[in-house]
């Protein structure tokens, strides 16, 4: 494995754009690609501190890109939890403001000899407050046990006075996400509605809405949103549509059908004004919503129930928070291949489920890693599978009967051809003897004989074809074994198998039925689900080493 260069940690938190290597006009796909590459390397369970730094920088930029916020000055993101734990470093380095402001004595140093109330009173009395002052007021207000909880007011006032200071905005979002009690979320949202400009309201209060729709009754969420929509007088069309798109994911499982349909309609009205990533996300969530309202969810049981529970949690959790649950579900599916075959018959239409499930696992897999295969070794395993299948087919009684019927069909065609030739010979003789009418009848008889013989031969050969092939249901188990060794998706594996059609093996026999197998394979829901489960489990390992281990 090639050693990867160490991330440029020195760029955080001042320059998250440079840290991810993306331009300020980048789209979300570029940012996600860089982010996923980093968190595949710095997973939260192994590198919690590095992961938190990467995640914080990602959320800051992702928020700016989605809302296309131009209020992104030279400042950087706050870490509210760290701010409470260690005031000195946070207060002196979080904001990049004027040098003369940073030269003031640190608050922590003054706390050694002065009370929090004294410092709060002094900062509050300032007629012209700097971003650093607002940050200090918010922090001190948050840790003062005698405070009247004016923290939100200080942050909102600071954002209003310094809209290009992203540190205050990020601290406000962090505060809403982690430090506001659930029952106070509506109050915090309404207070923000009065203080923030319409085009930034949803962007900055998004963490509060995330918690409200996930932690509260949906009717309460709907009531708060309705009141905010009624009071908003000026708002950016893009801003509110991006917000609607953001809450669409948890709304799939929490909202009633009428409200959800209205939300979809409002987003679709702006479809062609949306960036490409938003259009793709809308299409993805629409397909998941379509499945959510299908009979597969209404009549769930067994493995399908486990998949639906994982999919529901994926929708309700924020990005990346339910990855472990999805991976655990994939472990369960991979360990129960036989049950998968029984619960998902090859001829059962499950298109809606597969579309929805693929969206979920592709999102999770993008943060887990990818699998690369050596084509030569993959082809060898596929060749061995087809050879076993062909041998198994040729040994059966049904295959022998099918071959006999095929020979009968060929014999019927040859017999018809011989009879037709006999008619043509007699026709020539009758022409020579002047029996014109009889000669013409012989021509008709020869034509009818050939046509009849071809039709009869075709029917017999068609009847023989199923008997000469091994039923797909009997090789599904063998396909599971192949996918366990080669965790390719069905369309990828089908291309490998199709290339083997009519190739020689053993004593010169032809590999048979590759095209027939691939046609069933691509339509088999169990194979799609099982291959995806195997793929995500092996994405962090050396696939060819696993191939050799399993096959050996």
Coordinates of C-alpha atoms in Angstrom, one line a residue:
X1 CA 0.0 0.0 0.0
X2 CA 1.3 3.4 -0.9
X3 CA 2.0 5.7 2.0
X4 CA -0.4 8.6 2.0
X5 CA 0.9 12.1 2.8
X6 CA 0.1 13.5 6.2
X7 CA -2.8 16.0 6.1
X8 CA -1.9 19.7 6.5
X9 CA -3.1 20.0 10.1
X10 CA -1.4 23.4 10.4
X11 CA -4.1 24.8 8.1
X12 CA -6.8 24.1 10.7
X13 CA -8.8 25.8 11.8
X14 CA -7.8 29.0 9.9
X15 CA -7.9 27.6 6.3
X16 CA -10.3 24.6 6.0
X17 CA -10.5 25.1 2.3
X18 CA -6.8 24.6 1.9
X19 CA -6.9 21.7 4.3
X20 CA -9.4 19.8 2.1
X21 CA -7.7 21.1 -1.1
X22 CA -10.9 22.5 -2.6
X23 CA -11.6 25.9 -4.1
X24 CA -14.2 28.3 -2.6
X25 CA -16.4 27.8 -5.6
X26 CA -16.3 24.0 -5.3
X27 CA -19.4 21.8 -5.3
X28 CA -20.4 19.4 -2.4
X29 CA -19.2 16.4 -4.4
X30 CA -15.6 17.6 -4.5
X31 CA -15.7 18.4 -0.8
X32 CA -17.2 15.0 0.1
X33 CA -14.6 13.2 -1.9
X34 CA -11.8 14.9 0.0
X35 CA -13.6 14.4 3.3
X36 CA -14.4 10.8 2.8
X37 CA -10.8 10.1 1.8
X38 CA -9.6 11.6 5.1
X39 CA -12.1 9.9 7.4
X40 CA -11.5 6.5 5.8
X41 CA -8.0 7.0 7.2
X42 CA -8.9 8.7 10.5
X43 CA -11.9 6.8 11.7
X44 CA -13.6 8.1 14.9
X45 CA -13.1 4.9 16.9
X46 CA -9.3 4.9 16.2
X47 CA -8.5 8.6 15.9
X48 CA -11.2 10.5 17.8
X49 CA -9.4 13.8 18.0
X50 CA -8.3 13.9 14.4
X51 CA -11.8 12.9 13.3
X52 CA -13.4 15.7 15.3
X53 CA -11.1 18.3 13.7
X54 CA -11.8 16.9 10.2
X55 CA -15.5 16.8 10.9
X56 CA -15.7 20.3 12.3
X57 CA -13.9 21.8 9.3
X58 CA -16.1 19.7 6.9
X59 CA -19.4 20.9 8.4
X60 CA -18.3 24.5 8.3
X61 CA -17.4 24.4 4.6
X62 CA -20.3 22.1 3.7
X63 CA -22.7 24.5 5.2
X64 CA -21.2 27.4 3.3
X65 CA -21.3 25.6 0.0
X66 CA -24.9 24.3 0.3
X67 CA -26.2 27.8 1.1
X68 CA -23.7 29.6 -1.0
X69 CA -23.0 31.9 1.9
X70 CA -20.7 34.8 0.9
X71 CA -20.3 35.8 4.6
X72 CA -17.2 33.9 5.0
X73 CA -14.4 36.1 6.2
X74 CA -11.0 35.2 7.4
X75 CA -12.2 34.0 10.8
X76 CA -12.5 30.3 11.8
X77 CA -14.9 27.9 13.4
X78 CA -15.4 27.8 17.1
X79 CA -15.4 24.6 19.2
X80 CA -18.0 25.3 21.9
X81 CA -17.1 22.3 24.0
X82 CA -13.4 23.1 24.0
X83 CA -14.3 26.7 24.7
X84 CA -16.0 25.7 27.9
X85 CA -13.2 23.4 28.9
X86 CA -10.3 25.7 28.3
X87 CA -11.1 29.4 28.1
X88 CA -7.6 30.8 27.7
X89 CA -6.6 29.2 24.4
X90 CA -10.1 29.6 23.0
X91 CA -10.5 33.2 23.9
X92 CA -7.1 34.2 22.5
X93 CA -7.0 32.3 19.3
X94 CA -10.5 31.5 18.0
X95 CA -11.2 34.7 16.3
X96 CA -8.9 36.2 13.7
X97 CA -9.7 39.9 14.2
X98 CA -7.6 43.1 14.4
X99 CA -4.2 42.8 16.0
X100 CA -4.9 45.5 18.5
X101 CA -7.9 43.5 19.7
X102 CA -5.9 40.4 20.2
X103 CA -3.3 42.2 22.2
X104 CA -5.8 42.8 25.1
X105 CA -5.2 40.8 28.3
X106 CA -6.7 37.3 28.2
X107 CA -9.9 36.8 30.1
X108 CA -8.6 33.7 31.8
X109 CA -5.7 35.6 33.3
X110 CA -8.1 38.2 34.6
X111 CA -10.4 35.5 36.1
X112 CA -7.5 34.7 38.5
X113 CA -8.2 37.9 40.3
X114 CA -11.7 39.0 39.1
X115 CA -15.1 37.4 39.1
X116 CA -17.1 36.4 36.0
X117 CA -19.8 38.9 36.9
X118 CA -17.3 41.7 36.9
X119 CA -15.9 40.8 33.5
X120 CA -19.5 40.4 32.1
X121 CA -20.5 43.8 33.4
X122 CA -17.3 45.4 31.9
X123 CA -17.8 43.8 28.5
X124 CA -21.5 44.5 28.4
X125 CA -20.9 48.2 29.1
X126 CA -18.7 48.6 26.0
X127 CA -20.3 50.8 23.4
X128 CA -18.4 49.3 20.5
X129 CA -17.8 45.6 20.9
X130 CA -15.5 43.6 18.7
X131 CA -16.1 40.0 17.6
X132 CA -13.8 38.9 20.3
X133 CA -15.9 40.7 22.9
X134 CA -19.1 39.0 21.7
X135 CA -17.3 35.6 21.9
X136 CA -16.0 36.4 25.4
X137 CA -19.5 37.5 26.5
X138 CA -21.1 34.3 25.2
X139 CA -18.5 32.1 26.8
X140 CA -18.6 33.9 30.2
X141 CA -22.4 34.0 30.1
X142 CA -22.5 30.3 29.4
X143 CA -20.3 29.4 32.4
X144 CA -21.7 32.0 34.9
X145 CA -24.1 30.1 37.3
X146 CA -25.8 33.4 38.1
X147 CA -26.4 34.4 34.5
X148 CA -29.8 35.1 33.1
X149 CA -28.9 33.0 30.0
X150 CA -28.2 35.9 27.6
X151 CA -25.8 33.8 25.7
X152 CA -28.0 33.5 22.6
X153 CA -28.6 37.3 22.6
X154 CA -24.8 38.0 22.7
X155 CA -24.2 35.7 19.8
X156 CA -27.1 36.9 17.7
X157 CA -26.1 40.5 18.3
X158 CA -22.5 39.7 17.3
X159 CA -23.6 37.9 14.1
X160 CA -25.8 40.9 13.2
X161 CA -23.0 43.4 13.7
X162 CA -20.3 41.2 12.2
X163 CA -21.9 39.0 9.5
X164 CA -18.5 38.2 7.9
X165 CA -17.1 36.7 11.1
X166 CA -17.7 33.0 10.6
X167 CA -16.5 32.1 14.1
X168 CA -19.6 33.6 15.8
X169 CA -21.9 31.9 13.3
X170 CA -20.2 28.6 13.9
X171 CA -20.3 29.0 17.7
X172 CA -24.0 29.8 17.4
X173 CA -24.7 26.6 15.4
X174 CA -22.6 24.6 17.8
X175 CA -24.6 26.0 20.7
X176 CA -27.9 25.1 19.1
X177 CA -26.7 21.6 18.3
X178 CA -25.4 20.6 21.7
X179 CA -26.3 23.0 24.5
X180 CA -30.0 24.1 24.1
X181 CA -32.5 21.9 25.9
X182 CA -35.0 20.2 23.7
X183 CA -38.0 22.0 25.2
X184 CA -36.3 25.4 24.5
X185 CA -35.6 24.8 20.8
X186 CA -38.7 26.6 19.6
X187 CA -37.9 29.6 21.8
X188 CA -34.3 29.7 20.4
X189 CA -35.6 29.5 16.9
X190 CA -38.2 32.3 17.3
X191 CA -35.5 34.5 19.0
X192 CA -33.2 33.8 16.0
X193 CA -36.1 34.7 13.6
X194 CA -36.3 38.2 15.1
X195 CA -32.5 38.8 15.1
X196 CA -31.3 37.2 11.8
X197 CA -31.7 38.3 8.2
X198 CA -34.1 36.1 6.3
X199 CA -31.5 34.8 3.9
X200 CA -29.4 33.5 6.7
X201 CA -32.1 32.4 9.2
X202 CA -32.4 28.7 8.1
X203 CA -28.7 28.3 7.5
X204 CA -27.7 29.4 11.0
X205 CA -30.6 27.7 12.8
X206 CA -30.3 24.4 10.9
X207 CA -28.9 22.5 13.9
X208 CA -32.0 23.5 15.9
X209 CA -34.3 22.3 13.2
X210 CA -32.4 19.0 13.0
X211 CA -32.9 18.3 16.6
X212 CA -36.5 19.5 16.6
X213 CA -37.6 17.1 13.8
X214 CA -35.7 14.2 15.3
X215 CA -36.3 14.7 19.0
X216 CA -39.9 16.1 19.1
X217 CA -43.3 15.1 17.8
X218 CA -43.6 16.0 14.1
X219 CA -46.7 18.1 14.7
X220 CA -44.7 20.3 17.0
X221 CA -42.0 20.7 14.4
X222 CA -44.6 21.5 11.8
X223 CA -46.2 24.1 13.9
X224 CA -42.9 25.9 14.6
X225 CA -42.0 25.8 10.9
X226 CA -45.4 27.2 9.8
X227 CA -45.1 30.1 12.2
X228 CA -41.6 30.9 11.0
X229 CA -42.7 30.8 7.3
X230 CA -45.5 33.1 8.0
X231 CA -43.3 35.7 9.8
X232 CA -40.5 35.6 7.3
X233 CA -40.8 38.7 5.1
X234 CA -37.6 38.5 3.1
X235 CA -35.8 35.2 2.4
X236 CA -33.7 33.9 -0.4
X237 CA -35.5 31.4 -2.6
X238 CA -32.5 29.2 -2.7
X239 CA -31.9 29.4 1.0
X240 CA -35.4 28.0 1.9
X241 CA -35.3 25.4 -0.8
X242 CA -31.9 24.1 0.4
X243 CA -33.3 24.0 3.9
X244 CA -36.4 22.1 2.7
X245 CA -34.1 19.6 1.0
X246 CA -32.1 19.2 4.1
X247 CA -35.1 18.3 6.3
X248 CA -36.6 16.1 3.6
X249 CA -34.4 13.1 4.7
X250 CA -35.8 12.8 8.3
X251 CA -39.3 13.8 7.0
X252 CA -39.4 10.6 4.9
X253 CA -40.1 8.6 8.1
X254 CA -41.7 11.2 10.3
X255 CA -44.0 13.4 8.2
X256 CA -47.5 12.6 7.0
X257 CA -48.0 11.9 3.3
X258 CA -49.8 15.2 2.6
X259 CA -47.2 17.4 4.2
X260 CA -44.3 15.5 2.5
X261 CA -46.0 15.7 -0.9
X262 CA -46.3 19.5 -0.5
X263 CA -42.7 19.8 0.5
X264 CA -41.6 17.8 -2.5
X265 CA -43.7 19.9 -4.8
X266 CA -42.2 23.2 -3.5
X267 CA -38.7 21.8 -4.0
X268 CA -39.5 20.5 -7.5
X269 CA -40.8 23.9 -8.5
X270 CA -37.2 25.2 -8.2
X271 CA -35.7 22.0 -9.6
X272 CA -33.9 23.6 -12.6
X273 CA -32.6 26.4 -10.4
X274 CA -30.9 23.9 -8.0
X275 CA -27.2 23.0 -8.3
X276 CA -26.5 19.5 -9.7
X277 CA -25.8 18.0 -6.2
X278 CA -29.2 19.2 -5.0
X279 CA -31.0 17.7 -8.0
X280 CA -29.3 14.4 -7.4
X281 CA -30.1 14.5 -3.7
X282 CA -33.7 15.2 -4.4
X283 CA -34.0 12.3 -6.8
X284 CA -32.3 10.0 -4.3
X285 CA -34.6 11.0 -1.4
X286 CA -37.7 10.8 -3.7
X287 CA -36.8 7.2 -4.5
X288 CA -36.3 6.4 -0.8
X289 CA -39.7 8.0 0.0
X290 CA -41.3 6.0 -2.8
X291 CA -40.0 2.8 -1.1
X292 CA -41.0 4.1 2.3
X293 CA -44.7 4.1 1.2
X294 CA -44.5 0.8 -0.6
X295 CA -46.0 -2.6 0.5
X296 CA -42.5 -3.9 1.4
X297 CA -42.5 -1.5 4.4
X298 CA -46.1 -2.2 5.4
X299 CA -45.5 -6.0 5.4
X300 CA -42.0 -6.2 6.7
X301 CA -40.5 -9.3 8.5
X302 CA -37.2 -11.1 8.9
X303 CA -34.2 -9.6 7.1
X304 CA -36.4 -7.0 5.4
X305 CA -37.5 -5.7 8.7
X306 CA -33.8 -5.4 9.8
X307 CA -33.0 -3.5 6.6
X308 CA -35.9 -1.2 7.0
X309 CA -34.9 -0.4 10.6
X310 CA -31.4 0.5 9.5
X311 CA -32.7 2.6 6.6
X312 CA -35.0 4.4 8.9
X313 CA -32.2 5.2 11.3
X314 CA -30.0 6.4 8.4
X315 CA -32.7 8.9 7.4
X316 CA -33.2 10.1 11.0
X317 CA -29.6 10.5 11.9
X318 CA -27.2 13.2 10.7
X319 CA -24.7 12.3 8.0
X320 CA -22.3 9.6 9.1
X321 CA -23.9 9.1 12.6
X322 CA -25.6 5.8 11.6
X323 CA -22.7 4.2 9.6
X324 CA -22.1 1.6 12.3
X325 CA -25.7 0.5 12.3
X326 CA -25.7 0.1 8.5
X327 CA -22.4 -1.9 8.6
X328 CA -23.8 -4.1 11.4
X329 CA -26.8 -4.8 9.2
X330 CA -24.5 -5.7 6.4
X331 CA -22.7 -8.1 8.7
X332 CA -26.0 -9.8 9.5
X333 CA -27.0 -10.0 5.8
X334 CA -23.7 -11.4 4.8
X335 CA -23.9 -14.1 7.5
X336 CA -27.4 -15.2 6.5
X337 CA -27.1 -15.8 2.8
X338 CA -29.4 -18.8 2.8
X339 CA -32.1 -16.9 4.6
X340 CA -31.7 -14.1 2.1
X341 CA -32.3 -16.5 -0.8
X342 CA -35.5 -17.8 0.9
X343 CA -36.9 -14.4 1.8
X344 CA -36.0 -12.7 -1.6
X345 CA -37.0 -15.1 -4.4
X346 CA -35.3 -14.4 -7.8
X347 CA -38.6 -13.6 -9.5
X348 CA -39.9 -11.3 -6.7
X349 CA -40.0 -7.6 -8.0
X350 CA -38.1 -5.5 -5.4
X351 CA -36.9 -2.6 -7.6
X352 CA -38.1 0.0 -5.1
X353 CA -36.2 -1.6 -2.2
X354 CA -33.0 -2.1 -4.2
X355 CA -33.0 1.6 -5.3
X356 CA -33.5 2.8 -1.8
X357 CA -31.0 0.4 -0.2
X358 CA -28.3 1.1 -2.8
X359 CA -28.6 4.8 -2.0
X360 CA -28.0 4.2 1.7
X361 CA -25.1 1.7 1.3
X362 CA -23.4 3.8 -1.3
X363 CA -23.4 6.8 1.1
X364 CA -22.0 4.7 3.9
X365 CA -19.5 2.9 1.6
X366 CA -18.1 6.3 0.5
X367 CA -16.9 6.8 4.0
X368 CA -15.7 3.2 4.5
X369 CA -13.4 2.6 1.5
X370 CA -13.4 0.9 -1.9
X371 CA -12.6 -2.5 -3.3
X372 CA -10.3 -3.0 -6.3
X373 CA -9.9 -6.3 -8.1
X374 CA -7.2 -7.9 -10.1
X375 CA -9.1 -8.8 -13.3
X376 CA -7.1 -11.9 -14.0
X377 CA -7.8 -13.5 -10.7
X378 CA -11.4 -12.5 -10.8
X379 CA -11.8 -14.1 -14.3
X380 CA -10.2 -17.3 -13.0
X381 CA -12.7 -17.7 -10.2
X382 CA -15.6 -16.8 -12.6
X383 CA -14.2 -19.4 -15.1
X384 CA -14.1 -22.1 -12.4
X385 CA -17.7 -21.3 -11.4
X386 CA -18.9 -21.6 -14.9
X387 CA -17.0 -24.8 -15.5
X388 CA -18.6 -26.4 -12.4
X389 CA -22.0 -25.2 -13.4
X390 CA -21.6 -26.6 -16.9
X391 CA -20.4 -30.0 -15.6
X392 CA -23.2 -30.2 -13.2
X393 CA -25.7 -29.4 -15.9
X394 CA -24.3 -32.0 -18.3
X395 CA -24.4 -34.8 -15.7
X396 CA -28.2 -34.6 -15.1
X397 CA -30.9 -36.8 -16.6
X398 CA -32.9 -33.8 -17.7
X399 CA -29.9 -32.5 -19.6
X400 CA -29.6 -35.9 -21.4
X401 CA -33.4 -35.8 -22.2
X402 CA -32.9 -32.2 -23.4
X403 CA -30.1 -33.2 -25.7
X404 CA -32.2 -36.1 -27.1
X405 CA -35.1 -33.7 -27.8
X406 CA -32.7 -31.3 -29.5
X407 CA -31.5 -34.2 -31.7
X408 CA -35.1 -35.1 -32.5
X409 CA -35.7 -31.5 -33.5
X410 CA -32.7 -31.6 -35.9
X411 CA -33.9 -34.9 -37.2
X412 CA -37.3 -33.5 -37.9
X413 CA -35.8 -30.6 -39.9
X414 CA -33.6 -33.0 -41.9
X415 CA -36.6 -35.3 -42.6
X416 CA -38.6 -32.4 -43.8
X417 CA -35.8 -31.3 -46.1
X418 CA -35.5 -34.8 -47.6
X419 CA -39.3 -35.0 -48.2
X420 CA -39.2 -31.5 -49.8
X421 CA -36.4 -32.6 -52.1
X422 CA -38.4 -35.6 -53.1
X423 CA -41.3 -33.4 -54.0
X424 CA -39.1 -31.2 -56.1
X425 CA -37.7 -34.2 -58.0
X426 CA -41.2 -35.5 -58.8
X427 CA -42.1 -31.9 -59.8
X428 CA -39.3 -31.9 -62.4
X429 CA -40.4 -35.2 -63.8
X430 CA -44.0 -34.1 -64.1
X431 CA -42.9 -30.9 -65.9
X432 CA -41.0 -33.0 -68.4
X433 CA -44.1 -35.1 -69.0
X434 CA -46.3 -32.1 -69.4
X435 CA -48.3 -32.5 -66.1
X436 CA -48.2 -28.9 -65.3
X437 CA -50.9 -28.8 -62.6
X438 CA -49.4 -31.8 -60.7
X439 CA -45.9 -30.1 -60.9
X440 CA -47.3 -26.9 -59.4
X441 CA -48.9 -28.9 -56.6
X442 CA -45.5 -30.6 -55.9
X443 CA -43.9 -27.2 -55.6
X444 CA -46.5 -26.1 -53.0
X445 CA -46.1 -29.4 -51.1
X446 CA -42.3 -29.0 -51.0
X447 CA -42.6 -25.4 -49.6
X448 CA -45.2 -26.5 -47.0
X449 CA -43.0 -29.4 -46.0
X450 CA -40.0 -27.2 -45.5
X451 CA -42.0 -24.6 -43.5
X452 CA -43.7 -27.3 -41.4
X453 CA -40.4 -29.0 -40.7
X454 CA -38.7 -25.8 -39.6
X455 CA -41.6 -24.9 -37.3
X456 CA -41.8 -28.5 -35.8
X457 CA -38.0 -28.5 -35.3
X458 CA -38.1 -25.1 -33.7
X459 CA -40.8 -26.2 -31.2
X460 CA -39.0 -29.4 -30.3
X461 CA -35.7 -27.5 -29.8
X462 CA -37.4 -24.8 -27.7
X463 CA -38.9 -27.5 -25.5
X464 CA -35.5 -29.0 -25.1
X465 CA -33.7 -25.8 -24.0
X466 CA -35.0 -25.7 -20.4
X467 CA -34.1 -29.3 -19.9
X468 CA -30.6 -28.8 -21.2
X469 CA -30.0 -25.9 -18.7
X470 CA -29.6 -26.1 -15.0
X471 CA -32.5 -24.1 -13.4
X472 CA -31.3 -20.8 -12.0
X473 CA -32.8 -21.6 -8.6
X474 CA -30.4 -24.5 -8.2
X475 CA -27.3 -22.3 -8.8
X476 CA -28.2 -19.4 -6.6
X477 CA -26.3 -20.9 -3.7
X478 CA -23.2 -21.4 -5.9
X479 CA -23.5 -17.7 -6.9
X480 CA -23.5 -16.7 -3.2
X481 CA -20.2 -18.6 -2.8
X482 CA -18.8 -16.8 -5.8
X483 CA -19.9 -13.4 -4.6
X484 CA -18.4 -14.2 -1.2
X485 CA -15.0 -14.6 -2.9
X486 CA -15.5 -11.9 -5.5
X487 CA -17.7 -9.2 -3.8
X488 CA -18.7 -7.6 -7.1
X489 CA -22.1 -6.0 -7.8
X490 CA -24.3 -8.1 -10.1
X491 CA -23.8 -5.8 -13.2
X492 CA -20.0 -6.0 -12.7
X493 CA -20.0 -9.8 -12.2
X494 CA -22.3 -10.2 -15.2
X495 CA -19.8 -8.6 -17.5
X496 CA -17.2 -11.0 -16.3
X497 CA -19.4 -14.1 -16.7
X498 CA -20.7 -13.0 -20.2
X499 CA -17.2 -12.8 -21.5
X500 CA -16.9 -16.6 -20.8
X501 CA -19.7 -17.7 -23.0
X502 CA -18.7 -20.6 -25.3
X503 CA -15.1 -20.7 -24.0
X504 CA -13.5 -24.1 -23.9
X505 CA -12.8 -26.1 -20.7
X506 CA -11.8 -29.6 -19.8
X507 CA -11.8 -31.9 -22.8
X508 CA -12.8 -29.2 -25.2
X509 CA -16.4 -28.7 -24.0
X510 CA -18.0 -25.2 -24.2
X511 CA -19.0 -23.2 -21.2
X512 CA -22.8 -22.9 -21.4
X513 CA -25.6 -20.6 -20.3
X514 CA -23.4 -17.6 -19.2
X515 CA -25.8 -15.2 -20.8
X516 CA -28.8 -16.9 -19.2
X517 CA -27.2 -16.8 -15.8
X518 CA -26.3 -13.1 -16.0
X519 CA -29.8 -12.2 -17.1
X520 CA -31.2 -13.8 -13.9
X521 CA -28.4 -12.6 -11.8
X522 CA -29.0 -8.9 -12.6
X523 CA -32.7 -9.3 -11.8
X524 CA -32.2 -11.2 -8.5
X525 CA -32.8 -9.0 -5.5
X526 CA -31.0 -11.3 -3.1
X527 CA -27.8 -11.1 -5.2
X528 CA -27.8 -7.3 -5.2
X529 CA -28.3 -7.2 -1.4
X530 CA -25.7 -9.9 -0.7
X531 CA -23.0 -8.5 -3.0
X532 CA -23.4 -5.1 -1.4
X533 CA -23.1 -6.6 2.1
X534 CA -19.9 -8.5 1.1
X535 CA -18.5 -5.4 -0.6
X536 CA -18.9 -3.1 2.3
X537 CA -17.4 -5.7 4.7
X538 CA -14.3 -6.2 2.6
X539 CA -13.7 -2.6 1.5
X540 CA -10.9 -2.0 4.0
X541 CA -9.1 -5.2 3.3
X542 CA -6.9 -6.5 0.5
X543 CA -9.6 -8.2 -1.6
X544 CA -7.2 -10.5 -3.5
X545 CA -5.7 -11.8 -0.2
X546 CA -9.3 -12.6 0.9
X547 CA -10.0 -14.3 -2.4
X548 CA -7.0 -16.6 -2.0
X549 CA -7.9 -17.3 1.7
X550 CA -11.5 -18.2 1.0
X551 CA -10.9 -20.2 -2.2
X552 CA -7.8 -22.0 -0.8

